[in-house]
GROMACS .gro file of N, CA and C in nm:
model
  366
    1MET      N    1 -11.430 -25.170  -4.486
    1MET     CA    2 -11.400 -25.115  -4.607
    1MET      C    3 -11.459 -25.198  -4.706
    2LYS      N    4 -11.533 -25.122  -4.813
    2LYS     CA    5 -11.579 -25.167  -4.926
    2LYS      C    6 -11.491 -25.204  -5.030
    3HIS      N    7 -11.467 -25.330  -5.083
    3HIS     CA    8 -11.380 -25.366  -5.179
    3HIS      C    9 -11.439 -25.393  -5.304
    4SER      N   10 -11.354 -25.348  -5.427
    4SER     CA   11 -11.410 -25.375  -5.556
    4SER      C   12 -11.415 -25.515  -5.588
    5PRO      N   13 -11.513 -25.558  -5.670
    5PRO     CA   14 -11.543 -25.693  -5.717
    5PRO      C   15 -11.410 -25.755  -5.773
    6GLY      N   16 -11.334 -25.702  -5.850
    6GLY     CA   17 -11.211 -25.737  -5.917
    6GLY      C   18 -11.117 -25.784  -5.814
    7PHE      N   19 -11.101 -25.690  -5.694
    7PHE     CA   20 -11.005 -25.714  -5.614
    7PHE      C   21 -11.053 -25.843  -5.516
    8LEU      N   22 -11.166 -25.850  -5.495
    8LEU     CA   23 -11.225 -25.955  -5.407
    8LEU      C   24 -11.221 -26.076  -5.478
    9LYS      N   25 -11.254 -26.086  -5.612
    9LYS     CA   26 -11.215 -26.207  -5.704
    9LYS      C   27 -11.072 -26.257  -5.672
   10LEU      N   28 -10.970 -26.156  -5.691
   10LEU     CA   29 -10.839 -26.190  -5.694
   10LEU      C   30 -10.793 -26.257  -5.556
   11VAL      N   31 -10.865 -26.199  -5.436
   11VAL     CA   32 -10.841 -26.246  -5.310
   11VAL      C   33 -10.880 -26.386  -5.288
   12GLU      N   34 -11.025 -26.421  -5.339
   12GLU     CA   35 -11.062 -26.539  -5.330
   12GLU      C   36 -10.992 -26.634  -5.396
   13GLU      N   37 -10.944 -26.615  -5.513
   13GLU     CA   38 -10.854 -26.714  -5.585
   13GLU      C   39 -10.744 -26.728  -5.494
   14ALA      N   40 -10.658 -26.640  -5.459
   14ALA     CA   41 -10.558 -26.660  -5.379
   14ALA      C   42 -10.572 -26.745  -5.252
   15LYS      N   43 -10.694 -26.709  -5.170
   15LYS     CA   44 -10.720 -26.780  -5.058
   15LYS      C   45 -10.751 -26.928  -5.098
   16SER      N   46 -10.799 -26.967  -5.213
   16SER     CA   47 -10.825 -27.096  -5.238
   16SER      C   48 -10.683 -27.177  -5.260
   17ARG      N   49 -10.573 -27.115  -5.259
   17ARG     CA   50 -10.441 -27.163  -5.270
   17ARG      C   51 -10.357 -27.165  -5.163
   18VAL      N   52 -10.389 -27.072  -5.068
   18VAL     CA   53 -10.299 -27.036  -4.944
   18VAL      C   54 -10.362 -27.094  -4.824
   19ARG      N   55 -10.272 -27.129  -4.719
   19ARG     CA   56 -10.326 -27.189  -4.594
   19ARG      C   57 -10.355 -27.048  -4.520
   20GLU      N   58 -10.467 -27.048  -4.432
   20GLU     CA   59 -10.504 -26.949  -4.359
   20GLU      C   60 -10.535 -26.996  -4.214
   21MET      N   61 -10.503 -26.915  -4.123
   21MET     CA   62 -10.498 -26.939  -3.988
   21MET      C   63 -10.571 -26.823  -3.915
   22THR      N   64 -10.666 -26.852  -3.813
   22THR     CA   65 -10.719 -26.754  -3.731
   22THR      C   66 -10.628 -26.696  -3.624
   23VAL      N   67 -10.663 -26.579  -3.580
   23VAL     CA   68 -10.591 -26.523  -3.475
   23VAL      C   69 -10.580 -26.606  -3.357
   24PRO      N   70 -10.682 -26.675  -3.310
   24PRO     CA   71 -10.658 -26.774  -3.185
   24PRO      C   72 -10.579 -26.891  -3.225
   25GLU      N   73 -10.593 -26.931  -3.339
   25GLU     CA   74 -10.512 -27.054  -3.377
   25GLU      C   75 -10.372 -27.000  -3.370
   26TYR      N   76 -10.341 -26.879  -3.433
   26TYR     CA   77 -10.198 -26.827  -3.431
   26TYR      C   78 -10.139 -26.808  -3.295
   27VAL      N   79 -10.212 -26.754  -3.208
   27VAL     CA   80 -10.175 -26.738  -3.076
   27VAL      C   81 -10.136 -26.863  -3.005
   28GLU      N   82 -10.224 -26.961  -3.013
   28GLU     CA   83 -10.186 -27.097  -2.956
   28GLU      C   84 -10.076 -27.155  -3.017
   29TRP      N   85 -10.075 -27.146  -3.144
   29TRP     CA   86  -9.950 -27.207  -3.215
   29TRP      C   87  -9.815 -27.148  -3.192
   30ARG      N   88  -9.814 -27.009  -3.197
   30ARG     CA   89  -9.708 -26.926  -3.142
   30ARG      C   90  -9.660 -26.973  -3.011
   31ASP      N   91  -9.756 -26.970  -2.918
   31ASP     CA   92  -9.726 -26.995  -2.786
   31ASP      C   93  -9.677 -27.145  -2.758
   32GLN      N   94  -9.699 -27.230  -2.841
   32GLN     CA   95  -9.637 -27.369  -2.847
   32GLN      C   96  -9.488 -27.348  -2.886
   33GLY      N   97  -9.442 -27.245  -2.918
   33GLY     CA   98  -9.292 -27.239  -2.976
   33GLY      C   99  -9.268 -27.264  -3.102
   34ARG      N  100  -9.365 -27.287  -3.193
   34ARG     CA  101  -9.347 -27.301  -3.341
   34ARG      C  102  -9.255 -27.202  -3.408
   35GLN      N  103  -9.154 -27.249  -3.469
   35GLN     CA  104  -9.068 -27.156  -3.545
   35GLN      C  105  -9.140 -27.111  -3.659
   36HIS      N  106  -9.138 -26.963  -3.675
   36HIS     CA  107  -9.174 -26.900  -3.792
   36HIS      C  108  -9.136 -26.746  -3.782
   37ILE      N  109  -9.143 -26.689  -3.918
   37ILE     CA  110  -9.140 -26.551  -3.917
   37ILE      C  111  -9.263 -26.469  -3.924
   38LEU      N  112  -9.292 -26.371  -3.846
   38LEU     CA  113  -9.423 -26.292  -3.865
   38LEU      C  114  -9.387 -26.175  -3.942
   39ILE      N  115  -9.465 -26.173  -4.045
   39ILE     CA  116  -9.453 -26.047  -4.138
   39ILE      C  117  -9.590 -25.965  -4.163
   40ASP      N  118  -9.554 -25.839  -4.133
   40ASP     CA  119  -9.666 -25.747  -4.155
   40ASP      C  120  -9.650 -25.692  -4.282
   41THR      N  121  -9.762 -25.713  -4.374
   41THR     CA  122  -9.759 -25.668  -4.504
   41THR      C  123  -9.823 -25.530  -4.532
   42ARG      N  124  -9.865 -25.467  -4.427
   42ARG     CA  125  -9.922 -25.341  -4.435
   42ARG      C  126  -9.835 -25.229  -4.497
   43GLU      N  127  -9.901 -25.112  -4.528
   43GLU     CA  128  -9.825 -25.007  -4.554
   43GLU      C  129  -9.749 -24.950  -4.442
   44GLU      N  130  -9.655 -24.858  -4.465
   44GLU     CA  131  -9.562 -24.817  -4.367
   44GLU      C  132  -9.630 -24.724  -4.268
   45SER      N  133  -9.735 -24.652  -4.297
   45SER     CA  134  -9.808 -24.575  -4.201
   45SER      C  135  -9.887 -24.657  -4.114
   46GLU      N  136  -9.936 -24.781  -4.163
   46GLU     CA  137 -10.008 -24.862  -4.087
   46GLU      C  138  -9.924 -24.939  -3.973
   47TRP      N  139  -9.799 -24.974  -4.013
   47TRP     CA  140  -9.687 -25.024  -3.955
   47TRP      C  141  -9.661 -24.943  -3.831
   48ASN      N  142  -9.632 -24.819  -3.863
   48ASN     CA  143  -9.592 -24.712  -3.764
   48ASN      C  144  -9.704 -24.685  -3.650
   49ALA      N  145  -9.827 -24.710  -3.692
   49ALA     CA  146  -9.936 -24.682  -3.616
   49ALA      C  147  -9.943 -24.792  -3.503
   50GLY      N  148  -9.894 -24.904  -3.523
   50GLY     CA  149  -9.899 -25.015  -3.437
   50GLY      C  150  -9.880 -25.162  -3.499
   51ARG      N  151  -9.828 -25.259  -3.426
   51ARG     CA  152  -9.809 -25.380  -3.494
   51ARG      C  153  -9.804 -25.502  -3.401
   52ILE      N  154  -9.826 -25.610  -3.435
   52ILE     CA  155  -9.818 -25.736  -3.372
   52ILE      C  156  -9.671 -25.750  -3.312
   53PRO      N  157  -9.652 -25.769  -3.179
   53PRO     CA  158  -9.512 -25.791  -3.131
   53PRO      C  159  -9.434 -25.910  -3.199
   54GLY      N  160  -9.316 -25.877  -3.238
   54GLY     CA  161  -9.218 -25.983  -3.317
   54GLY      C  162  -9.232 -25.974  -3.455
   55ALA      N  163  -9.319 -25.891  -3.506
   55ALA     CA  164  -9.351 -25.884  -3.656
   55ALA      C  165  -9.221 -25.823  -3.723
   56ILE      N  166  -9.196 -25.859  -3.852
   56ILE     CA  167  -9.101 -25.762  -3.929
   56ILE      C  168  -9.197 -25.708  -4.026
   57HIS      N  169  -9.142 -25.600  -4.082
   57HIS     CA  170  -9.228 -25.522  -4.196
   57HIS      C  171  -9.163 -25.533  -4.333
   58LEU      N  172  -9.244 -25.614  -4.404
   58LEU     CA  173  -9.238 -25.625  -4.558
   58LEU      C  174  -9.382 -25.589  -4.627
   59SER      N  175  -9.394 -25.469  -4.647
   59SER     CA  176  -9.534 -25.436  -4.712
   59SER      C  177  -9.544 -25.494  -4.836
   60LYS      N  178  -9.683 -25.513  -4.892
   60LYS     CA  179  -9.731 -25.592  -4.990
   60LYS      C  180  -9.654 -25.532  -5.112
   61GLY      N  181  -9.613 -25.398  -5.120
   61GLY     CA  182  -9.537 -25.345  -5.238
   61GLY      C  183  -9.403 -25.388  -5.247
   62ILE      N  184  -9.345 -25.459  -5.153
   62ILE     CA  185  -9.192 -25.480  -5.167
   62ILE      C  186  -9.182 -25.607  -5.126
   63ILE      N  187  -9.248 -25.685  -5.065
   63ILE     CA  188  -9.220 -25.822  -5.009
   63ILE      C  189  -9.162 -25.921  -5.126
   64GLU      N  190  -9.206 -25.910  -5.253
   64GLU     CA  191  -9.169 -25.997  -5.335
   64GLU      C  192  -9.007 -25.974  -5.390
   65ARG      N  193  -8.984 -25.833  -5.375
   65ARG     CA  194  -8.865 -25.784  -5.420
   65ARG      C  195  -8.747 -25.832  -5.315
   66ASP      N  196  -8.788 -25.813  -5.185
   66ASP     CA  197  -8.700 -25.837  -5.069
   66ASP      C  198  -8.688 -25.968  -4.983
   67ILE      N  199  -8.788 -26.042  -5.018
   67ILE     CA  200  -8.792 -26.171  -4.937
   67ILE      C  201  -8.686 -26.268  -4.945
   68GLU      N  202  -8.629 -26.279  -5.055
   68GLU     CA  203  -8.525 -26.355  -5.095
   68GLU      C  204  -8.379 -26.336  -5.010
   69ARG      N  205  -8.377 -26.209  -5.020
   69ARG     CA  206  -8.255 -26.153  -4.920
   69ARG      C  207  -8.270 -26.163  -4.784
   70LEU      N  208  -8.384 -26.143  -4.726
   70LEU     CA  209  -8.406 -26.146  -4.591
   70LEU      C  210  -8.441 -26.270  -4.543
   71VAL      N  211  -8.505 -26.381  -4.634
   71VAL     CA  212  -8.537 -26.516  -4.569
   71VAL      C  213  -8.493 -26.590  -4.700
   72PRO      N  214  -8.373 -26.631  -4.705
   72PRO     CA  215  -8.325 -26.718  -4.831
   72PRO      C  216  -8.384 -26.853  -4.814
   73ASP      N  217  -8.420 -26.927  -4.720
   73ASP     CA  218  -8.466 -27.064  -4.683
   73ASP      C  219  -8.596 -27.072  -4.715
   74THR      N  220  -8.638 -27.118  -4.828
   74THR     CA  221  -8.771 -27.132  -4.881
   74THR      C  222  -8.861 -27.233  -4.795
   75ASP      N  223  -8.807 -27.309  -4.699
   75ASP     CA  224  -8.870 -27.386  -4.625
   75ASP      C  225  -8.911 -27.311  -4.483
   76THR      N  226  -8.862 -27.197  -4.466
   76THR     CA  227  -8.901 -27.114  -4.348
   76THR      C  228  -9.051 -27.108  -4.346
   77THR      N  229  -9.119 -27.125  -4.225
   77THR     CA  230  -9.261 -27.095  -4.218
   77THR      C  231  -9.270 -26.938  -4.190
   78LEU      N  232  -9.363 -26.889  -4.283
   78LEU     CA  233  -9.390 -26.751  -4.293
   78LEU      C  234  -9.537 -26.731  -4.259
   79VAL      N  235  -9.576 -26.647  -4.146
   79VAL     CA  236  -9.719 -26.609  -4.124
   79VAL      C  237  -9.719 -26.463  -4.158
   80LEU      N  238  -9.806 -26.423  -4.257
   80LEU     CA  239  -9.826 -26.299  -4.310
   80LEU      C  240  -9.976 -26.243  -4.259
   81TYR      N  241  -9.951 -26.108  -4.231
   81TYR     CA  242 -10.096 -26.036  -4.193
   81TYR      C  243 -10.094 -25.903  -4.242
   82CYS      N  244 -10.203 -25.859  -4.262
   82CYS     CA  245 -10.242 -25.737  -4.312
   82CYS      C  246 -10.356 -25.655  -4.234
   83GLY      N  247 -10.441 -25.572  -4.271
   83GLY     CA  248 -10.536 -25.508  -4.185
   83GLY      C  249 -10.667 -25.619  -4.161
   84GLY      N  250 -10.699 -25.694  -4.276
   84GLY     CA  251 -10.800 -25.790  -4.256
   84GLY      C  252 -10.774 -25.929  -4.297
   85GLY      N  253 -10.667 -25.953  -4.381
   85GLY     CA  254 -10.641 -26.096  -4.433
   85GLY      C  255 -10.643 -26.091  -4.576
   86TYR      N  256 -10.669 -25.986  -4.644
   86TYR     CA  257 -10.676 -25.986  -4.799
   86TYR      C  258 -10.544 -25.967  -4.863
   87ARG      N  259 -10.464 -25.853  -4.820
   87ARG     CA  260 -10.332 -25.832  -4.892
   87ARG      C  261 -10.246 -25.947  -4.830
   88SER      N  262 -10.251 -25.999  -4.727
   88SER     CA  263 -10.176 -26.103  -4.670
   88SER      C  264 -10.190 -26.234  -4.770
   89ALA      N  265 -10.311 -26.265  -4.799
   89ALA     CA  266 -10.340 -26.383  -4.880
   89ALA      C  267 -10.276 -26.356  -5.015
   90LEU      N  268 -10.298 -26.239  -5.073
   90LEU     CA  269 -10.229 -26.233  -5.205
   90LEU      C  270 -10.064 -26.218  -5.196
   91ALA      N  271 -10.008 -26.173  -5.075
   91ALA     CA  272  -9.882 -26.194  -5.075
   91ALA      C  273  -9.826 -26.337  -5.050
   92ALA      N  274  -9.902 -26.390  -4.981
   92ALA     CA  275  -9.860 -26.550  -4.955
   92ALA      C  276  -9.879 -26.630  -5.076
   93ASP      N  277  -9.970 -26.595  -5.157
   93ASP     CA  278  -9.998 -26.670  -5.278
   93ASP      C  279  -9.871 -26.640  -5.370
   94ASN      N  280  -9.811 -26.510  -5.369
   94ASN     CA  281  -9.704 -26.485  -5.464
   94ASN      C  282  -9.582 -26.547  -5.409
   95LEU      N  283  -9.570 -26.566  -5.273
   95LEU     CA  284  -9.452 -26.604  -5.238
   95LEU      C  285  -9.445 -26.753  -5.255
   96GLN      N  286  -9.549 -26.824  -5.257
   96GLN     CA  287  -9.565 -26.975  -5.282
   96GLN      C  288  -9.514 -26.987  -5.436
   97LYS      N  289  -9.572 -26.890  -5.524
   97LYS     CA  290  -9.524 -26.899  -5.654
   97LYS      C  291  -9.379 -26.893  -5.688
   98MET      N  292  -9.305 -26.826  -5.578
   98MET     CA  293  -9.158 -26.794  -5.580
   98MET      C  294  -9.094 -26.908  -5.515
   99GLY      N  295  -9.161 -27.012  -5.464
   99GLY     CA  296  -9.095 -27.132  -5.416
   99GLY      C  297  -9.109 -27.121  -5.257
  100TYR      N  298  -9.169 -27.051  -5.197
  100TYR     CA  299  -9.175 -27.062  -5.048
  100TYR      C  300  -9.288 -27.159  -5.017
  101LYS      N  301  -9.251 -27.266  -4.926
  101LYS     CA  302  -9.334 -27.381  -4.903
  101LYS      C  303  -9.443 -27.367  -4.790
  102ASN      N  304  -9.402 -27.278  -4.703
  102ASN     CA  305  -9.475 -27.260  -4.576
  102ASN      C  306  -9.537 -27.143  -4.567
  103CYS      N  307  -9.621 -27.080  -4.630
  103CYS     CA  308  -9.681 -26.959  -4.621
  103CYS      C  309  -9.816 -26.974  -4.550
  104ILE      N  310  -9.856 -26.876  -4.451
  104ILE     CA  311  -9.984 -26.888  -4.385
  104ILE      C  312 -10.020 -26.718  -4.383
  105SER      N  313 -10.176 -26.715  -4.422
  105SER     CA  314 -10.217 -26.575  -4.408
  105SER      C  315 -10.290 -26.576  -4.271
  106LEU      N  316 -10.288 -26.464  -4.208
  106LEU     CA  317 -10.362 -26.460  -4.084
  106LEU      C  318 -10.503 -26.380  -4.115
  107ALA      N  319 -10.601 -26.485  -4.112
  107ALA     CA  320 -10.732 -26.455  -4.133
  107ALA      C  321 -10.773 -26.352  -4.024
  108GLY      N  322 -10.846 -26.233  -4.067
  108GLY     CA  323 -10.879 -26.132  -3.971
  108GLY      C  324 -10.764 -26.027  -3.966
  109GLY      N  325 -10.652 -26.064  -3.970
  109GLY     CA  326 -10.547 -25.969  -3.963
  109GLY      C  327 -10.537 -25.877  -3.832
  110TRP      N  328 -10.491 -25.766  -3.865
  110TRP     CA  329 -10.456 -25.671  -3.751
  110TRP      C  330 -10.590 -25.621  -3.677
  111ARG      N  331 -10.699 -25.608  -3.751
  111ARG     CA  332 -10.809 -25.554  -3.709
  111ARG      C  333 -10.873 -25.667  -3.600
  112ASP      N  334 -10.864 -25.787  -3.631
  112ASP     CA  335 -10.892 -25.909  -3.551
  112ASP      C  336 -10.817 -25.906  -3.412
  113TRP      N  337 -10.679 -25.888  -3.443
  113TRP     CA  338 -10.590 -25.900  -3.320
  113TRP      C  339 -10.631 -25.774  -3.221
  114VAL      N  340 -10.654 -25.673  -3.280
  114VAL     CA  341 -10.685 -25.543  -3.191
  114VAL      C  342 -10.817 -25.567  -3.126
  115GLU      N  343 -10.914 -25.606  -3.195
  115GLU     CA  344 -11.047 -25.646  -3.132
  115GLU      C  345 -11.046 -25.731  -3.033
  116ARG      N  346 -10.948 -25.824  -3.047
  116ARG     CA  347 -10.929 -25.918  -2.936
  116ARG      C  348 -10.854 -25.867  -2.814
  117GLY      N  349 -10.812 -25.752  -2.817
  117GLY     CA  350 -10.725 -25.681  -2.711
  117GLY      C  351 -10.589 -25.749  -2.679
  118LEU      N  352 -10.529 -25.824  -2.784
  118LEU     CA  353 -10.409 -25.874  -2.774
  118LEU      C  354 -10.296 -25.769  -2.777
  119PRO      N  355 -10.188 -25.793  -2.730
  119PRO     CA  356 -10.078 -25.681  -2.707
  119PRO      C  357 -10.038 -25.641  -2.837
  120VAL      N  358  -9.998 -25.504  -2.855
  120VAL     CA  359  -9.942 -25.444  -2.984
  120VAL      C  360  -9.805 -25.368  -2.930
  121GLU      N  361  -9.726 -25.362  -3.041
  121GLU     CA  362  -9.605 -25.274  -3.030
  121GLU      C  363  -9.645 -25.146  -3.095
  122LYS      N  364  -9.565 -25.053  -3.063
  122LYS     CA  365  -9.565 -24.915  -3.131
  122LYS      C  366  -9.447 -24.857  -3.164
   0.00000   0.00000   0.00000
């Protein structure tokens, strides 16, 4: 997907402030039993088409509104993903501004997950 320069600038600024993790790093980290909540920030239609097993759905449009009700502990580790790692970086940046201390954006997101042939839920 070709993104606009303004959007890419916002994403790069957000990425400079958030921690990113690659899909292989996440799989190893998850398999070690690290406690976290995996959040899919994609749109509902994307979620319905398939998702990473164990994820909850809080799209980029509502995550800031609903996160405090669903995850009141701001020390909880949150791993966010989207289609490619852009929206999740923006969402992670906003959650950090809201006081969440352990936000991680999954670089490569859903596309990288699927390309690696990793399991999906539908």
